[in-house]
C-alpha cells in the first residue's frame, strides 16, 4: 500500500502427464497343448511376467481361471497392470488341452475259431463279426481290415478292428476264422472188381485177386482201412475186401474187390 506494506500470495498447481499405458513383458496368446500335458507344460505355456511404466506402476496382478467341457480343458492367465494415471494394460494367455488316458472300447473280443469244413460265407462273416467302438472323449479313426491267406485246403481270414481316439489311445481286436475247403473225395488206387478164381485157388491166388492199395487226397487222408469179409455156401467160397478212405472233411471213398471160388478136393462117388 502507500506505506509499502506488502502481501504476496503464491498458488502452485502440479500434475502428472502420462498417456502411456504400462508395458507387460509378455503377449496375448492361445496355445493348444494337445493331450495330457503335465503341470509344468501348462505353466510354461501360461508363463510369468512383470510390468514397467514410463512413470510408475500403481498395481500389477496375475489371475487364473480354469474351465472344462468333457475331456477338453482350458486355463486363462490374465495379467493386469495399472499406472497412477489409470492407464491400464491387460494381457491374456490361454492354454487348452485334452485329458484322455482311456482307450476306446470295441465291444467284441479277440477270438480264433476253427469253423471246420466248408462253412458258408454267412458262417465265416458271423464268426469275424461287425461292431462299432465307443470312447469317453470321441473316436478319431476306426478301421476294419481283413487279411486272408490260403495254405493248401486251409483258409484263414483275420479281421482286425482298430479304434483310435484324438489322444492316440488305441484299441485293437483281432478275430480269426480258420476253415477247410474240401469237397473232393479221396482216391483209392484200385477199383471195384469181382473175380471168379475157379477151383481150389491157392491163398496167394486169392490175395493177388483182392490186391493191396493205398489212398491219396487233395487235402490229406484222415483214415484208411482194409477189411475182409468171408462167406461160403456149400462148396462155394468168397471174400470181399473193402478199402475205405476218409479225409478230414468226412469225404469218403469205398472200393470193394470180391474173389469167389469153389473148394472141391473130393472126387465123385460112383455107387
PDB file of N, CA, C and O in Angstrom, residues 137-168:
ATOM      1  N   UNK A 137     -14.071 -89.791 -24.933  1.00  0.00           N
ATOM      2  CA  UNK A 137     -13.865 -88.449 -25.487  1.00  0.00           C
ATOM      3  C   UNK A 137     -14.228 -88.353 -26.962  1.00  0.00           C
ATOM      4  O   UNK A 137     -14.322 -87.255 -27.504  1.00  0.00           O
ATOM      5  N   UNK A 138     -14.410 -89.493 -27.608  1.00  0.00           N
ATOM      6  CA  UNK A 138     -14.747 -89.465 -29.024  1.00  0.00           C
ATOM      7  C   UNK A 138     -13.708 -90.186 -29.862  1.00  0.00           C
ATOM      8  O   UNK A 138     -12.502 -90.121 -29.577  1.00  0.00           O
ATOM      9  N   UNK A 139     -14.168 -90.873 -30.894  1.00  0.00           N
ATOM     10  CA  UNK A 139     -13.301 -91.646 -31.780  1.00  0.00           C
ATOM     11  C   UNK A 139     -12.761 -90.748 -32.885  1.00  0.00           C
ATOM     12  O   UNK A 139     -13.517 -90.012 -33.530  1.00  0.00           O
ATOM     13  N   UNK A 140     -11.456 -90.810 -33.102  1.00  0.00           N
ATOM     14  CA  UNK A 140     -10.848 -90.080 -34.211  1.00  0.00           C
ATOM     15  C   UNK A 140     -10.854 -90.928 -35.475  1.00  0.00           C
ATOM     16  O   UNK A 140     -11.188 -90.455 -36.561  1.00  0.00           O
ATOM     17  N   UNK A 141     -10.498 -92.209 -35.346  1.00  0.00           N
ATOM     18  CA  UNK A 141     -10.493 -93.085 -36.518  1.00  0.00           C
ATOM     19  C   UNK A 141     -10.875 -94.508 -36.112  1.00  0.00           C
ATOM     20  O   UNK A 141     -10.591 -94.941 -34.989  1.00  0.00           O
ATOM     21  N   UNK A 142     -11.502 -95.211 -37.059  1.00  0.00           N
ATOM     22  CA  UNK A 142     -11.909 -96.597 -36.822  1.00  0.00           C
ATOM     23  C   UNK A 142     -11.797 -97.344 -38.139  1.00  0.00           C
ATOM     24  O   UNK A 142     -12.335 -96.908 -39.160  1.00  0.00           O
ATOM     25  N   UNK A 143     -11.064 -98.451 -38.126  1.00  0.00           N
ATOM     26  CA  UNK A 143     -10.879 -99.237 -39.337  1.00  0.00           C
ATOM     27  C   UNK A 143     -11.170-100.707 -39.059  1.00  0.00           C
ATOM     28  O   UNK A 143     -10.959-101.199 -37.947  1.00  0.00           O
ATOM     29  N   UNK A 144     -11.665-101.368 -40.084  1.00  0.00           N
ATOM     30  CA  UNK A 144     -11.881-102.818 -40.050  1.00  0.00           C
ATOM     31  C   UNK A 144     -11.210-103.390 -41.295  1.00  0.00           C
ATOM     32  O   UNK A 144     -11.615-103.086 -42.421  1.00  0.00           O
ATOM     33  N   UNK A 145     -10.152-104.187 -41.082  1.00  0.00           N
ATOM     34  CA  UNK A 145      -9.339-104.682 -42.204  1.00  0.00           C
ATOM     35  C   UNK A 145      -9.261-106.198 -42.136  1.00  0.00           C
ATOM     36  O   UNK A 145      -8.974-106.777 -41.085  1.00  0.00           O
ATOM     37  N   UNK A 146      -9.522-106.835 -43.278  1.00  0.00           N
ATOM     38  CA  UNK A 146      -9.416-108.294 -43.386  1.00  0.00           C
ATOM     39  C   UNK A 146      -8.106-108.676 -44.069  1.00  0.00           C
ATOM     40  O   UNK A 146      -7.700-108.054 -45.062  1.00  0.00           O
ATOM     41  N   UNK A 147      -7.476-109.700 -43.525  1.00  0.00           N
ATOM     42  CA  UNK A 147      -6.257-110.255 -44.109  1.00  0.00           C
ATOM     43  C   UNK A 147      -6.466-111.755 -44.258  1.00  0.00           C
ATOM     44  O   UNK A 147      -6.672-112.458 -43.271  1.00  0.00           O
ATOM     45  N   UNK A 148      -6.425-112.240 -45.512  1.00  0.00           N
ATOM     46  CA  UNK A 148      -6.725-113.646 -45.776  1.00  0.00           C
ATOM     47  C   UNK A 148      -5.543-114.324 -46.452  1.00  0.00           C
ATOM     48  O   UNK A 148      -4.791-113.693 -47.209  1.00  0.00           O
ATOM     49  N   UNK A 149      -5.393-115.618 -46.170  1.00  0.00           N
ATOM     50  CA  UNK A 149      -4.407-116.411 -46.896  1.00  0.00           C
ATOM     51  C   UNK A 149      -4.892-117.854 -46.971  1.00  0.00           C
ATOM     52  O   UNK A 149      -5.761-118.291 -46.222  1.00  0.00           O
ATOM     53  N   UNK A 150      -4.320-118.573 -47.911  1.00  0.00           N
ATOM     54  CA  UNK A 150      -4.685-119.967 -48.157  1.00  0.00           C
ATOM     55  C   UNK A 150      -3.419-120.803 -48.127  1.00  0.00           C
ATOM     56  O   UNK A 150      -2.405-120.450 -48.733  1.00  0.00           O
ATOM     57  N   UNK A 151      -3.477-121.906 -47.401  1.00  0.00           N
ATOM     58  CA  UNK A 151      -2.376-122.856 -47.349  1.00  0.00           C
ATOM     59  C   UNK A 151      -2.949-124.230 -47.670  1.00  0.00           C
ATOM     60  O   UNK A 151      -3.498-124.903 -46.802  1.00  0.00           O
ATOM     61  N   UNK A 152      -2.831-124.619 -48.945  1.00  0.00           N
ATOM     62  CA  UNK A 152      -3.448-125.877 -49.352  1.00  0.00           C
ATOM     63  C   UNK A 152      -4.954-125.772 -49.276  1.00  0.00           C
ATOM     64  O   UNK A 152      -5.570-124.920 -49.923  1.00  0.00           O
ATOM     65  N   UNK A 153      -5.561-126.643 -48.496  1.00  0.00           N
ATOM     66  CA  UNK A 153      -7.019-126.626 -48.333  1.00  0.00           C
ATOM     67  C   UNK A 153      -7.455-125.762 -47.162  1.00  0.00           C
ATOM     68  O   UNK A 153      -8.665-125.598 -46.933  1.00  0.00           O
ATOM     69  N   UNK A 154      -6.510-125.235 -46.421  1.00  0.00           N
ATOM     70  CA  UNK A 154      -6.831-124.465 -45.213  1.00  0.00           C
ATOM     71  C   UNK A 154      -6.900-122.982 -45.561  1.00  0.00           C
ATOM     72  O   UNK A 154      -5.965-122.425 -46.163  1.00  0.00           O
ATOM     73  N   UNK A 155      -8.008-122.368 -45.200  1.00  0.00           N
ATOM     74  CA  UNK A 155      -8.220-120.944 -45.424  1.00  0.00           C
ATOM     75  C   UNK A 155      -8.259-120.232 -44.075  1.00  0.00           C
ATOM     76  O   UNK A 155      -8.831-120.744 -43.111  1.00  0.00           O
ATOM     77  N   UNK A 156      -7.672-119.053 -44.044  1.00  0.00           N
ATOM     78  CA  UNK A 156      -7.633-118.267 -42.802  1.00  0.00           C
ATOM     79  C   UNK A 156      -7.940-116.810 -43.143  1.00  0.00           C
ATOM     80  O   UNK A 156      -7.372-116.252 -44.087  1.00  0.00           O
ATOM     81  N   UNK A 157      -8.850-116.227 -42.406  1.00  0.00           N
ATOM     82  CA  UNK A 157      -9.101-114.784 -42.502  1.00  0.00           C
ATOM     83  C   UNK A 157      -9.027-114.187 -41.102  1.00  0.00           C
ATOM     84  O   UNK A 157      -9.662-114.684 -40.175  1.00  0.00           O
ATOM     85  N   UNK A 158      -8.232-113.135 -40.982  1.00  0.00           N
ATOM     86  CA  UNK A 158      -8.147-112.384 -39.724  1.00  0.00           C
ATOM     87  C   UNK A 158      -8.729-111.002 -39.954  1.00  0.00           C
ATOM     88  O   UNK A 158      -8.313-110.282 -40.866  1.00  0.00           O
ATOM     89  N   UNK A 159      -9.713-110.657 -39.146  1.00  0.00           N
ATOM     90  CA  UNK A 159     -10.309-109.321 -39.204  1.00  0.00           C
ATOM     91  C   UNK A 159      -9.774-108.505 -38.031  1.00  0.00           C
ATOM     92  O   UNK A 159      -9.906-108.903 -36.867  1.00  0.00           O
ATOM     93  N   UNK A 160      -9.159-107.372 -38.357  1.00  0.00           N
ATOM     94  CA  UNK A 160      -8.552-106.518 -37.337  1.00  0.00           C
ATOM     95  C   UNK A 160      -9.377-105.238 -37.192  1.00  0.00           C
ATOM     96  O   UNK A 160      -9.544-104.472 -38.149  1.00  0.00           O
ATOM     97  N   UNK A 161      -9.908-105.036 -35.996  1.00  0.00           N
ATOM     98  CA  UNK A 161     -10.652-103.825 -35.658  1.00  0.00           C
ATOM     99  C   UNK A 161      -9.697-102.885 -34.916  1.00  0.00           C
ATOM    100  O   UNK A 161      -9.105-103.283 -33.907  1.00  0.00           O
ATOM    101  N   UNK A 162      -9.541-101.665 -35.399  1.00  0.00           N
ATOM    102  CA  UNK A 162      -8.636-100.702 -34.761  1.00  0.00           C
ATOM    103  C   UNK A 162      -9.378 -99.398 -34.513  1.00  0.00           C
ATOM    104  O   UNK A 162      -9.887 -98.769 -35.453  1.00  0.00           O
ATOM    105  N   UNK A 163      -9.450 -98.991 -33.253  1.00  0.00           N
ATOM    106  CA  UNK A 163     -10.098 -97.726 -32.876  1.00  0.00           C
ATOM    107  C   UNK A 163      -9.073 -96.835 -32.187  1.00  0.00           C
ATOM    108  O   UNK A 163      -8.371 -97.276 -31.272  1.00  0.00           O
ATOM    109  N   UNK A 164      -8.992 -95.584 -32.627  1.00  0.00           N
ATOM    110  CA  UNK A 164      -8.039 -94.619 -32.066  1.00  0.00           C
ATOM    111  C   UNK A 164      -8.775 -93.338 -31.734  1.00  0.00           C
ATOM    112  O   UNK A 164      -9.570 -92.836 -32.543  1.00  0.00           O
ATOM    113  N   UNK A 165      -8.517 -92.799 -30.534  1.00  0.00           N
ATOM    114  CA  UNK A 165      -9.139 -91.526 -30.186  1.00  0.00           C
ATOM    115  C   UNK A 165      -8.177 -90.382 -30.479  1.00  0.00           C
ATOM    116  O   UNK A 165      -7.068 -90.584 -30.983  1.00  0.00           O
ATOM    117  N   UNK A 166      -8.607 -89.168 -30.186  1.00  0.00           N
ATOM    118  CA  UNK A 166      -7.826 -87.985 -30.562  1.00  0.00           C
ATOM    119  C   UNK A 166      -6.529 -87.865 -29.785  1.00  0.00           C
ATOM    120  O   UNK A 166      -5.652 -87.084 -30.155  1.00  0.00           O
ATOM    121  N   UNK A 167      -6.383 -88.641 -28.707  1.00  0.00           N
ATOM    122  CA  UNK A 167      -5.132 -88.642 -27.948  1.00  0.00           C
ATOM    123  C   UNK A 167      -4.273 -89.855 -28.277  1.00  0.00           C
ATOM    124  O   UNK A 167      -3.358 -90.209 -27.526  1.00  0.00           O
ATOM    125  N   UNK A 168      -4.600 -90.518 -29.384  1.00  0.00           N
ATOM    126  CA  UNK A 168      -3.835 -91.673 -29.877  1.00  0.00           C
ATOM    127  C   UNK A 168      -3.939 -92.887 -28.963  1.00  0.00           C
ATOM    128  O   UNK A 168      -3.141 -93.825 -29.097  1.00  0.00           O
TER     129      UNK A 168
END
